[in-house]
mmCIF file of C-alpha atoms and ligand atoms in Angstrom:
data_model
loop_
_atom_site.group_PDB
_atom_site.id
_atom_site.type_symbol
_atom_site.label_atom_id
_atom_site.label_comp_id
_atom_site.label_asym_id
_atom_site.label_seq_id
_atom_site.Cartn_x
_atom_site.Cartn_y
_atom_site.Cartn_z
ATOM 1 C CA MET A 25 184.755 197.426 208.024
ATOM 2 C CA VAL A 26 182.072 195.675 205.981
ATOM 3 C CA LYS A 27 178.554 197.054 206.104
ATOM 4 C CA LEU A 28 176.066 194.906 204.285
ATOM 5 C CA THR A 29 172.991 197.172 204.320
ATOM 6 C CA PRO A 30 172.655 200.969 203.975
ATOM 7 C CA PRO A 31 173.718 202.732 207.203
ATOM 8 C CA MET A 32 170.951 204.476 209.155
ATOM 9 C CA GLY A 33 171.241 207.139 211.818
ATOM 10 C CA TRP A 34 171.208 210.838 212.647
ATOM 11 C CA ASN A 35 173.658 213.592 211.722
ATOM 12 C CA SER A 36 173.950 217.042 213.322
ATOM 13 C CA TRP A 37 174.668 219.122 210.209
ATOM 14 C CA ASN A 38 171.335 219.783 208.516
ATOM 15 C CA THR A 39 169.722 221.344 211.540
ATOM 16 C CA PHE A 40 172.491 222.439 213.875
ATOM 17 C CA GLY A 41 175.534 223.332 211.744
ATOM 18 C CA GLU A 42 178.144 224.726 214.127
ATOM 19 C CA LYS A 43 175.679 224.918 217.030
ATOM 20 C CA ILE A 44 176.562 221.552 218.459
ATOM 21 C CA ASN A 45 177.475 220.552 221.993
ATOM 22 C CA GLU A 46 177.549 217.685 224.432
ATOM 23 C CA LYS A 47 174.053 218.385 225.761
ATOM 24 C CA LEU A 48 172.498 218.283 222.293
ATOM 25 C CA ILE A 49 174.262 215.016 221.467
ATOM 26 C CA MET A 50 173.228 213.373 224.734
ATOM 27 C CA GLU A 51 169.620 214.493 224.408
ATOM 28 C CA THR A 52 169.567 213.255 220.826
ATOM 29 C CA ALA A 53 170.971 209.914 221.949
ATOM 30 C CA ASP A 54 168.191 209.656 224.540
ATOM 31 C CA VAL A 55 165.531 210.354 221.929
ATOM 32 C CA MET A 56 167.019 207.893 219.443
ATOM 33 C CA ALA A 57 166.903 205.192 222.085
ATOM 34 C CA GLU A 58 163.467 206.027 223.502
ATOM 35 C CA SER A 59 161.408 207.134 220.493
ATOM 36 C CA GLY A 60 161.587 203.881 218.567
ATOM 37 C CA LEU A 61 164.166 205.220 216.102
ATOM 38 C CA LEU A 62 166.883 202.857 217.311
ATOM 39 C CA LYS A 63 164.472 199.926 217.189
ATOM 40 C CA SER A 64 163.587 200.924 213.621
ATOM 41 C CA GLY A 65 167.265 200.618 212.654
ATOM 42 C CA TYR A 66 168.696 204.133 213.154
ATOM 43 C CA ASP A 67 171.777 203.237 215.135
ATOM 44 C CA TYR A 68 174.519 205.736 214.164
ATOM 45 C CA LEU A 69 174.622 209.124 215.902
ATOM 46 C CA VAL A 70 177.032 211.336 213.961
ATOM 47 C CA ILE A 71 178.551 214.696 214.933
ATOM 48 C CA ASP A 72 179.337 216.627 211.746
ATOM 49 C CA ASP A 73 181.684 219.589 211.199
ATOM 50 C CA CYS A 74 182.654 222.239 213.829
ATOM 51 C CA TRP A 75 183.402 220.029 216.833
ATOM 52 C CA SER A 76 187.125 220.789 217.256
ATOM 53 C CA LEU A 77 189.352 223.703 218.117
ATOM 54 C CA LYS A 78 190.910 225.565 215.198
ATOM 55 C CA GLU A 79 194.415 224.369 216.131
ATOM 56 C CA ARG A 80 195.848 220.933 216.798
ATOM 57 C CA ASP A 81 197.829 220.252 220.007
ATOM 58 C CA LYS A 82 201.637 220.094 220.160
ATOM 59 C CA GLU A 83 201.659 216.442 219.111
ATOM 60 C CA GLY A 84 199.481 217.259 216.128
ATOM 61 C CA ARG A 85 196.291 215.801 217.566
ATOM 62 C CA LEU A 86 192.797 217.187 217.079
ATOM 63 C CA ILE A 87 191.228 218.733 220.196
ATOM 64 C CA PRO A 88 187.490 218.838 220.835
ATOM 65 C CA ASP A 89 186.263 222.373 221.563
ATOM 66 C CA PRO A 90 186.099 222.429 225.386
ATOM 67 C CA GLU A 91 183.195 224.870 225.364
ATOM 68 C CA LYS A 92 181.084 222.563 223.249
ATOM 69 C CA PHE A 93 182.383 219.285 224.652
ATOM 70 C CA PRO A 94 183.704 220.025 228.181
ATOM 71 C CA ASN A 95 184.103 216.341 229.053
ATOM 72 C CA GLY A 96 185.891 215.407 225.837
ATOM 73 C CA MET A 97 184.782 213.043 223.104
ATOM 74 C CA LYS A 98 185.415 209.781 224.923
ATOM 75 C CA ALA A 99 182.734 210.771 227.442
ATOM 76 C CA VAL A 100 180.299 211.582 224.634
ATOM 77 C CA ALA A 101 181.083 208.292 222.894
ATOM 78 C CA ASP A 102 180.605 206.379 226.149
ATOM 79 C CA TYR A 103 177.227 208.003 226.668
ATOM 80 C CA VAL A 104 176.130 207.263 223.094
ATOM 81 C CA HIS A 105 177.269 203.651 223.458
ATOM 82 C CA SER A 106 175.442 203.316 226.775
ATOM 83 C CA LYS A 107 172.219 203.923 224.845
ATOM 84 C CA GLY A 108 172.942 201.041 222.481
ATOM 85 C CA LEU A 109 173.944 203.426 219.679
ATOM 86 C CA LYS A 110 177.094 203.794 217.600
ATOM 87 C CA PHE A 111 179.068 207.014 217.563
ATOM 88 C CA GLY A 112 180.101 208.902 214.429
ATOM 89 C CA MET A 113 182.388 211.868 213.809
ATOM 90 C CA TYR A 114 183.543 214.022 210.922
ATOM 91 C CA SER A 115 186.764 215.105 209.284
ATOM 92 C CA CYS A 116 187.969 216.176 205.874
ATOM 93 C CA ALA A 117 190.482 215.090 203.227
ATOM 94 C CA GLY A 118 191.706 218.684 202.916
ATOM 95 C CA ASN A 119 193.818 220.950 205.117
ATOM 96 C CA LEU A 120 190.605 222.355 206.512
ATOM 97 C CA THR A 121 187.073 221.090 206.888
ATOM 98 C CA CYS A 122 184.344 222.813 204.894
ATOM 99 C CA ALA A 123 183.625 225.094 207.850
ATOM 100 C CA GLY A 124 187.325 225.937 208.330
ATOM 101 C CA TYR A 125 188.391 223.592 211.165
ATOM 102 C CA PRO A 126 191.533 221.448 210.840
ATOM 103 C CA GLY A 127 191.209 218.703 208.227
ATOM 104 C CA SER A 128 193.037 215.379 208.248
ATOM 105 C CA TYR A 129 195.351 215.923 205.273
ATOM 106 C CA GLU A 130 198.806 214.588 206.202
ATOM 107 C CA HIS A 131 197.368 213.612 209.601
ATOM 108 C CA GLU A 132 195.332 210.643 208.449
ATOM 109 C CA PHE A 133 196.960 207.966 210.602
ATOM 110 C CA ILE A 134 197.201 210.042 213.768
ATOM 111 C CA ASP A 135 193.571 211.144 213.398
ATOM 112 C CA ALA A 136 192.342 207.611 212.792
ATOM 113 C CA GLU A 137 194.185 206.615 215.966
ATOM 114 C CA THR A 138 192.567 209.505 217.872
ATOM 115 C CA PHE A 139 189.083 208.550 216.665
ATOM 116 C CA ALA A 140 189.677 204.921 217.594
ATOM 117 C CA GLY A 141 190.855 205.998 221.058
ATOM 118 C CA TRP A 142 187.635 207.921 221.642
ATOM 119 C CA GLY A 143 185.486 204.950 220.606
ATOM 120 C CA VAL A 144 184.320 206.323 217.257
ATOM 121 C CA ASP A 145 182.424 203.849 215.025
ATOM 122 C CA PHE A 146 181.829 205.969 211.903
ATOM 123 C CA LEU A 147 183.791 208.675 210.109
ATOM 124 C CA LYS A 148 182.269 211.043 207.568
ATOM 125 C CA TYR A 149 185.117 212.350 205.429
ATOM 126 C CA ASP A 150 184.586 215.537 203.448
ATOM 127 C CA TYR A 151 186.406 216.955 200.405
ATOM 128 C CA CYS A 152 186.822 220.712 200.982
ATOM 129 C CA TYR A 153 190.244 222.359 200.668
ATOM 130 C CA HIS A 154 191.782 219.189 199.278
ATOM 131 C CA SER A 155 195.190 219.241 197.659
ATOM 132 C CA PRO A 156 195.234 220.423 194.054
ATOM 133 C CA ILE A 157 198.091 218.000 193.419
ATOM 134 C CA VAL A 158 197.079 214.756 195.124
ATOM 135 C CA ALA A 159 194.004 213.254 193.435
ATOM 136 C CA GLY A 160 190.908 212.449 195.484
ATOM 137 C CA LYS A 161 191.276 208.738 194.996
ATOM 138 C CA TYR A 162 194.614 208.793 196.818
ATOM 139 C CA LEU A 163 193.238 210.924 199.662
ATOM 140 C CA TYR A 164 190.316 208.564 200.291
ATOM 141 C CA ARG A 165 192.490 205.497 199.877
ATOM 142 C CA ARG A 166 194.871 206.935 202.458
ATOM 143 C CA MET A 167 192.223 207.595 205.107
ATOM 144 C CA GLY A 168 190.581 204.262 204.288
ATOM 145 C CA LEU A 169 193.850 202.520 204.977
ATOM 146 C CA ALA A 170 194.400 204.515 208.176
ATOM 147 C CA LEU A 171 190.964 203.481 209.439
ATOM 148 C CA GLU A 172 191.457 199.828 208.529
ATOM 149 C CA ASN A 173 194.650 199.929 210.595
ATOM 150 C CA CYS A 174 193.489 201.920 213.613
ATOM 151 C CA GLY A 175 192.504 198.910 215.688
ATOM 152 C CA ARG A 176 188.777 199.687 215.709
ATOM 153 C CA ASP A 177 185.939 198.911 213.314
ATOM 154 C CA ILE A 178 185.110 202.350 211.909
ATOM 155 C CA LEU A 179 182.641 202.756 209.071
ATOM 156 C CA PHE A 180 184.146 205.032 206.426
ATOM 157 C CA SER A 181 181.614 207.442 204.945
ATOM 158 C CA ALA A 182 183.148 209.265 201.978
ATOM 159 C CA CYS A 183 181.757 212.698 201.182
ATOM 160 C CA SER A 184 183.274 213.984 197.950
ATOM 161 C CA TRP A 185 179.838 214.872 196.519
ATOM 162 C CA GLY A 186 180.345 212.694 193.443
ATOM 163 C CA ALA A 187 183.106 215.089 192.297
ATOM 164 C CA ASP A 188 186.061 214.019 190.158
ATOM 165 C CA GLU A 189 184.178 210.906 188.990
ATOM 166 C CA THR A 190 184.053 209.520 192.541
ATOM 167 C CA HIS A 191 182.023 206.525 191.333
ATOM 168 C CA GLU A 192 184.974 205.300 189.289
ATOM 169 C CA TRP A 193 187.389 204.971 192.219
ATOM 170 C CA ILE A 194 185.578 205.089 195.531
ATOM 171 C CA LYS A 195 185.272 201.319 195.819
ATOM 172 C CA GLU A 196 189.060 201.083 195.719
ATOM 173 C CA SER A 197 189.088 202.747 199.128
ATOM 174 C CA ALA A 198 187.610 201.226 202.259
ATOM 175 C CA ALA A 199 184.449 203.365 202.031
ATOM 176 C CA SER A 200 181.133 201.756 202.985
ATOM 177 C CA MET A 201 179.108 204.657 201.589
ATOM 178 C CA TRP A 202 179.894 207.593 199.348
ATOM 179 C CA ARG A 203 178.119 210.865 198.714
ATOM 180 C CA SER A 204 176.817 210.603 195.181
ATOM 181 C CA THR A 205 175.202 214.043 195.164
ATOM 182 C CA GLY A 206 175.873 217.645 196.105
ATOM 183 C CA ASP A 207 174.510 219.011 199.383
ATOM 184 C CA ILE A 208 170.812 218.771 200.111
ATOM 185 C CA PHE A 209 168.793 221.837 201.129
ATOM 186 C CA ASP A 210 165.451 221.939 202.804
ATOM 187 C CA THR A 211 163.461 222.696 199.659
ATOM 188 C CA TRP A 212 161.493 220.635 197.171
ATOM 189 C CA GLU A 213 163.692 221.910 194.307
ATOM 190 C CA SER A 214 166.742 220.462 196.043
ATOM 191 C CA VAL A 215 165.087 217.063 196.526
ATOM 192 C CA LYS A 216 164.046 216.969 192.898
ATOM 193 C CA LYS A 217 167.506 217.954 191.698
ATOM 194 C CA LEU A 218 169.199 215.216 193.735
ATOM 195 C CA ILE A 219 166.773 212.578 192.445
ATOM 196 C CA LYS A 220 167.615 213.498 188.852
ATOM 197 C CA GLN A 221 171.331 213.854 189.570
ATOM 198 C CA GLN A 222 171.333 210.359 191.025
ATOM 199 C CA GLU A 223 169.884 208.553 188.013
ATOM 200 C CA LYS A 224 173.114 208.110 186.089
ATOM 201 C CA LEU A 225 174.729 206.700 189.233
ATOM 202 C CA HIS A 226 172.187 203.939 189.978
ATOM 203 C CA PRO A 227 174.474 201.229 188.582
ATOM 204 C CA TYR A 228 177.127 202.028 191.175
ATOM 205 C CA ASN A 229 175.036 201.354 194.275
ATOM 206 C CA GLY A 230 175.526 197.982 195.863
ATOM 207 C CA VAL A 231 176.223 195.900 198.934
ATOM 208 C CA GLY A 232 179.240 197.121 200.880
ATOM 209 C CA CYS A 233 179.476 200.613 199.350
ATOM 210 C CA PHE A 234 176.208 202.488 199.125
ATOM 211 C CA ASN A 235 175.318 205.583 197.095
ATOM 212 C CA ASP A 236 174.594 208.262 199.676
ATOM 213 C CA MET A 237 172.053 210.795 198.387
ATOM 214 C CA ASP A 238 172.799 213.025 201.428
ATOM 215 C CA MET A 239 171.080 213.372 204.767
ATOM 216 C CA LEU A 240 167.315 213.524 205.095
ATOM 217 C CA ILE A 241 165.462 216.812 205.464
ATOM 218 C CA VAL A 242 162.261 215.132 206.703
ATOM 219 C CA GLY A 243 160.757 217.097 209.592
ATOM 220 C CA MET A 244 162.936 220.193 209.262
ATOM 221 C CA TYR A 245 160.197 222.578 208.091
ATOM 222 C CA GLY A 246 162.714 225.255 207.128
ATOM 223 C CA LYS A 247 164.212 225.483 210.605
ATOM 224 C CA GLY A 248 167.649 224.052 210.037
ATOM 225 C CA ASN A 249 171.151 225.115 209.185
ATOM 226 C CA VAL A 250 170.419 224.180 205.569
ATOM 227 C CA GLY A 251 166.879 225.460 206.091
ATOM 228 C CA LEU A 252 165.340 227.557 203.427
ATOM 229 C CA LYS A 253 161.659 227.326 202.663
ATOM 230 C CA GLY A 254 161.128 223.909 204.097
ATOM 231 C CA CYS A 255 158.777 221.354 202.563
ATOM 232 C CA THR A 256 155.287 220.010 203.190
ATOM 233 C CA ASP A 257 154.662 216.640 204.807
ATOM 234 C CA VAL A 258 153.705 215.144 201.441
ATOM 235 C CA GLN A 259 157.004 216.331 199.971
ATOM 236 C CA TYR A 260 158.935 214.906 202.944
ATOM 237 C CA LYS A 261 157.105 211.603 202.514
ATOM 238 C CA THR A 262 158.060 211.454 198.818
ATOM 239 C CA HIS A 263 161.667 212.475 199.533
ATOM 240 C CA TYR A 264 161.961 209.730 202.154
ATOM 241 C CA SER A 265 160.328 207.171 199.873
ATOM 242 C CA VAL A 266 162.798 207.797 197.048
ATOM 243 C CA TRP A 267 165.842 207.643 199.340
ATOM 244 C CA ALA A 268 164.568 204.433 200.942
ATOM 245 C CA LEU A 269 163.602 202.720 197.701
ATOM 246 C CA LEU A 270 166.874 203.559 195.953
ATOM 247 C CA GLY A 271 168.910 202.063 198.802
ATOM 248 C CA SER A 272 170.496 205.293 200.052
ATOM 249 C CA PRO A 273 171.763 205.457 203.636
ATOM 250 C CA LEU A 274 169.046 207.018 205.800
ATOM 251 C CA MET A 275 170.624 209.671 207.999
ATOM 252 C CA ILE A 276 168.049 211.844 209.756
ATOM 253 C CA GLY A 277 168.768 215.580 209.731
ATOM 254 C CA CYS A 278 165.967 217.146 211.770
ATOM 255 C CA ASP A 279 165.820 217.956 215.474
ATOM 256 C CA ILE A 280 164.359 214.681 216.690
ATOM 257 C CA ARG A 281 163.786 216.138 220.154
ATOM 258 C CA ASN A 282 160.836 217.976 218.636
ATOM 259 C CA MET A 283 159.499 215.491 216.103
ATOM 260 C CA ASN A 284 155.799 215.757 215.353
ATOM 261 C CA GLU A 285 153.577 212.764 214.661
ATOM 262 C CA GLU A 286 153.869 213.049 210.883
ATOM 263 C CA THR A 287 157.680 213.092 211.024
ATOM 264 C CA ARG A 288 157.677 210.022 213.251
ATOM 265 C CA LYS A 289 155.391 208.196 210.853
ATOM 266 C CA ILE A 290 157.577 209.012 207.879
ATOM 267 C CA LEU A 291 160.874 208.105 209.537
ATOM 268 C CA MET A 292 159.569 204.884 211.014
ATOM 269 C CA ASN A 293 157.691 203.366 208.087
ATOM 270 C CA ARG A 294 158.537 199.720 208.655
ATOM 271 C CA GLU A 295 157.871 198.452 205.157
ATOM 272 C CA LEU A 296 159.998 201.140 203.530
ATOM 273 C CA ILE A 297 162.838 200.500 205.941
ATOM 274 C CA ARG A 298 162.561 196.804 205.131
ATOM 275 C CA ILE A 299 162.859 197.637 201.429
ATOM 276 C CA ASN A 300 165.786 199.989 202.089
ATOM 277 C CA GLN A 301 167.566 197.336 204.136
ATOM 278 C CA ASP A 302 166.971 194.514 201.672
ATOM 279 C CA PRO A 303 170.149 192.424 201.763
ATOM 280 C CA LEU A 304 170.561 192.296 197.969
ATOM 281 C CA CYS A 305 170.660 196.055 197.434
ATOM 282 C CA ARG A 306 169.991 195.514 193.739
ATOM 283 C CA GLN A 307 170.401 198.261 191.200
ATOM 284 C CA PRO A 308 167.133 200.180 190.731
ATOM 285 C CA VAL A 309 165.240 199.816 187.458
ATOM 286 C CA LYS A 310 163.986 203.094 186.027
ATOM 287 C CA LEU A 311 160.570 202.403 184.554
ATOM 288 C CA THR A 312 159.985 204.344 181.395
ATOM 289 C CA GLY A 313 157.511 202.589 179.110
ATOM 290 C CA ILE A 314 155.772 204.844 176.678
ATOM 291 C CA TRP A 315 154.147 206.942 179.375
ATOM 292 C CA SER A 316 157.074 208.305 181.296
ATOM 293 C CA ARG A 317 157.203 212.041 181.825
ATOM 294 C CA GLU A 318 159.953 214.145 183.224
ATOM 295 C CA ASP A 319 158.282 214.775 186.565
ATOM 296 C CA MET A 320 156.613 211.391 186.984
ATOM 297 C CA VAL A 321 159.498 209.142 187.907
ATOM 298 C CA MET A 322 159.045 205.438 188.571
ATOM 299 C CA TYR A 323 161.637 203.081 189.999
ATOM 300 C CA ALA A 324 161.580 199.416 190.924
ATOM 301 C CA ARG A 325 164.019 197.200 192.757
ATOM 302 C CA MET A 326 164.200 193.413 192.920
ATOM 303 C CA LEU A 327 164.181 192.179 196.507
ATOM 304 C CA SER A 328 165.860 189.183 198.023
ATOM 305 C CA ASP A 329 162.679 187.108 198.507
ATOM 306 C CA GLY A 330 161.526 187.456 194.892
ATOM 307 C CA ASP A 331 159.267 190.417 195.629
ATOM 308 C CA ILE A 332 159.659 193.713 193.819
ATOM 309 C CA ALA A 333 159.590 197.175 195.357
ATOM 310 C CA ILE A 334 157.913 199.663 193.027
ATOM 311 C CA GLY A 335 157.678 203.421 193.533
ATOM 312 C CA LEU A 336 155.678 205.970 191.562
ATOM 313 C CA PHE A 337 156.710 209.543 192.326
ATOM 314 C CA ASN A 338 154.881 212.614 191.139
ATOM 315 C CA LEU A 339 157.554 215.312 191.367
ATOM 316 C CA SER A 340 155.344 217.978 189.835
ATOM 317 C CA GLU A 341 152.928 220.474 191.311
ATOM 318 C CA GLU A 342 150.134 219.097 189.108
ATOM 319 C CA LYS A 343 148.113 215.935 189.511
ATOM 320 C CA GLY A 344 149.422 213.142 187.329
ATOM 321 C CA THR A 345 149.180 209.487 186.382
ATOM 322 C CA GLY A 346 151.992 207.016 186.871
ATOM 323 C CA ARG A 347 151.722 204.223 184.375
ATOM 324 C CA PHE A 348 153.944 201.378 183.195
ATOM 325 C CA ASN A 349 153.724 197.859 181.797
ATOM 326 C CA LEU A 350 154.813 194.845 183.799
ATOM 327 C CA ASP A 351 157.033 193.631 180.965
ATOM 328 C CA GLU A 352 159.531 196.259 182.092
ATOM 329 C CA LEU A 353 159.888 194.226 185.272
ATOM 330 C CA GLY A 354 160.330 190.963 183.395
ATOM 331 C CA LEU A 355 156.658 190.018 183.583
ATOM 332 C CA PRO A 356 155.075 190.182 180.132
ATOM 333 C CA MET A 357 151.551 188.676 179.890
ATOM 334 C CA SER A 358 153.069 185.585 178.244
ATOM 335 C CA THR A 359 154.573 184.513 181.590
ATOM 336 C CA GLY A 360 151.056 183.942 182.949
ATOM 337 C CA LYS A 361 152.061 185.913 186.033
ATOM 338 C CA THR A 362 150.983 189.169 187.519
ATOM 339 C CA LEU A 363 151.591 191.202 190.693
ATOM 340 C CA GLU A 364 149.733 191.463 193.949
ATOM 341 C CA MET A 365 150.825 194.712 195.521
ATOM 342 C CA THR A 366 150.617 196.316 198.959
ATOM 343 C CA GLU A 367 151.112 200.074 199.270
ATOM 344 C CA VAL A 368 153.485 200.842 202.116
ATOM 345 C CA TRP A 369 151.840 204.086 203.345
ATOM 346 C CA THR A 370 148.161 203.116 203.224
ATOM 347 C CA GLY A 371 148.216 199.315 203.257
ATOM 348 C CA GLU A 372 146.013 199.321 200.135
ATOM 349 C CA GLU A 373 146.097 196.018 198.232
ATOM 350 C CA ILE A 374 145.830 195.920 194.451
ATOM 351 C CA THR A 375 146.337 193.302 191.765
ATOM 352 C CA ALA A 376 147.789 194.337 188.419
ATOM 353 C CA LYS A 377 145.375 193.691 185.533
ATOM 354 C CA ASN A 378 146.146 193.354 181.820
ATOM 355 C CA GLY A 379 149.867 193.716 182.385
ATOM 356 C CA THR A 380 149.626 197.388 183.324
ATOM 357 C CA ILE A 381 149.754 199.523 186.424
ATOM 358 C CA SER A 382 148.143 202.936 186.288
ATOM 359 C CA ARG A 383 147.804 205.135 189.379
ATOM 360 C CA ASN A 384 146.629 208.700 189.838
ATOM 361 C CA LEU A 385 148.797 210.795 192.101
ATOM 362 C CA GLU A 386 148.231 214.117 193.793
ATOM 363 C CA PRO A 387 150.873 216.854 193.350
ATOM 364 C CA PHE A 388 154.228 215.852 194.931
ATOM 365 C CA ASP A 389 152.741 212.591 196.188
ATOM 366 C CA CYS A 390 153.941 209.055 195.723
ATOM 367 C CA GLU A 391 153.005 205.431 196.150
ATOM 368 C CA VAL A 392 155.440 202.674 196.990
ATOM 369 C CA PHE A 393 154.418 199.046 196.701
ATOM 370 C CA ARG A 394 155.842 195.759 197.777
ATOM 371 C CA ALA A 395 154.726 193.460 194.974
ATOM 372 C CA ARG A 396 154.492 189.660 194.964
ATOM 373 C CA VAL A 397 154.597 187.584 191.783
ATOM 374 C CA VAL A 398 151.390 185.498 191.505
ATOM 375 C CA GLU A 399 149.395 183.527 188.886
ATOM 376 C CA GLN A 400 147.354 185.727 186.557
HETATM 377 C C1 GLA B 502 179.966 219.754 203.218
HETATM 378 C C2 GLA B 502 179.206 218.445 203.301
HETATM 379 C C3 GLA B 502 178.019 218.606 204.243
HETATM 380 C C4 GLA B 502 178.518 219.025 205.626
HETATM 381 C C5 GLA B 502 179.331 220.303 205.506
HETATM 382 C C6 GLA B 502 180.016 220.649 206.826
HETATM 383 O O1 GLA B 502 179.221 220.747 202.587
HETATM 384 O O2 GLA B 502 178.783 218.022 202.036
HETATM 385 O O3 GLA B 502 177.296 217.401 204.336
HETATM 386 O O4 GLA B 502 179.269 217.997 206.197
HETATM 387 O O5 GLA B 502 180.343 220.199 204.519
HETATM 388 O O6 GLA B 502 180.782 221.810 206.735
#
């Protein structure tokens, strides 16, 4: 399976944990199709952990929990497909999944066959309870191979949290995305930690195998399975902006059946999605200059039409100024060029003067620009 832009969709884990069932999945599919999310690009609906019985059947096959999924998974997949969506499921490289359900270790080929039979289009593959003897790279290679041979195009979403130097070997497997961070929680501290944790891994993101910074917490407001304090709308906006700008997959984690207006606006920002889905998926540039501060992070990314996406993120609880020189982007004054920039949240237009950008930001706020190269 080749996926040329970061996958987008919804995943059950962040909000629902083990409280998943057919009704929830069908209602979510309806909302994805009707709310504009599907039109915006969110096309994968993924059921995470806790969907199966605790034991396999006599032939060694996984069985969906009949209380949660009384009509079986094929029926769920058919419903999801009928809405124009793709259907995702979850398993694990270990004996057990993280929540203690059967994992796919030593059942890789039979499970891949089962998923294909149900009409699955995406498999998230976790790393709990994995063998202490067989290295992760072999486990992911094995499931990758099983999926490539199961007779169906199934996107392989590796989830080994960046452990055991995942970045060094994950592209040897058939993975189209790989979790480059630990688990997200619905707090600002968690968002900040993942942003920092990600920086050393920027060089590994690229077309065909995307760094996955974990599912979005936008719109959860502390209500989810990974719900702690929750965040403010400004913090959700900044979290979303970083994930989008850095080219992470965008997997929604809130209950979209109850989205408020602000959540809709954040999740369906067209310009940010366009940046996220840019076909080049270039490595982000971390802007440092002489003004960088620990909690004022600035990233840019070259886009396929010659534009540049630029984000200024104030991660601190104090007001701050984001400032950098255009020479960091390859545009010193000597080129005779400058940037005309449009901010993706407000539509504000600015032109860079004297080779410098300097913007004041409220606590936790951000600005993301699409910038065009023009004559000075
Ligand atoms: C791990 C993963 C999470 C989620 C849970 C399910 O923690 O990183 O994203 O899938 O397992 O148990």
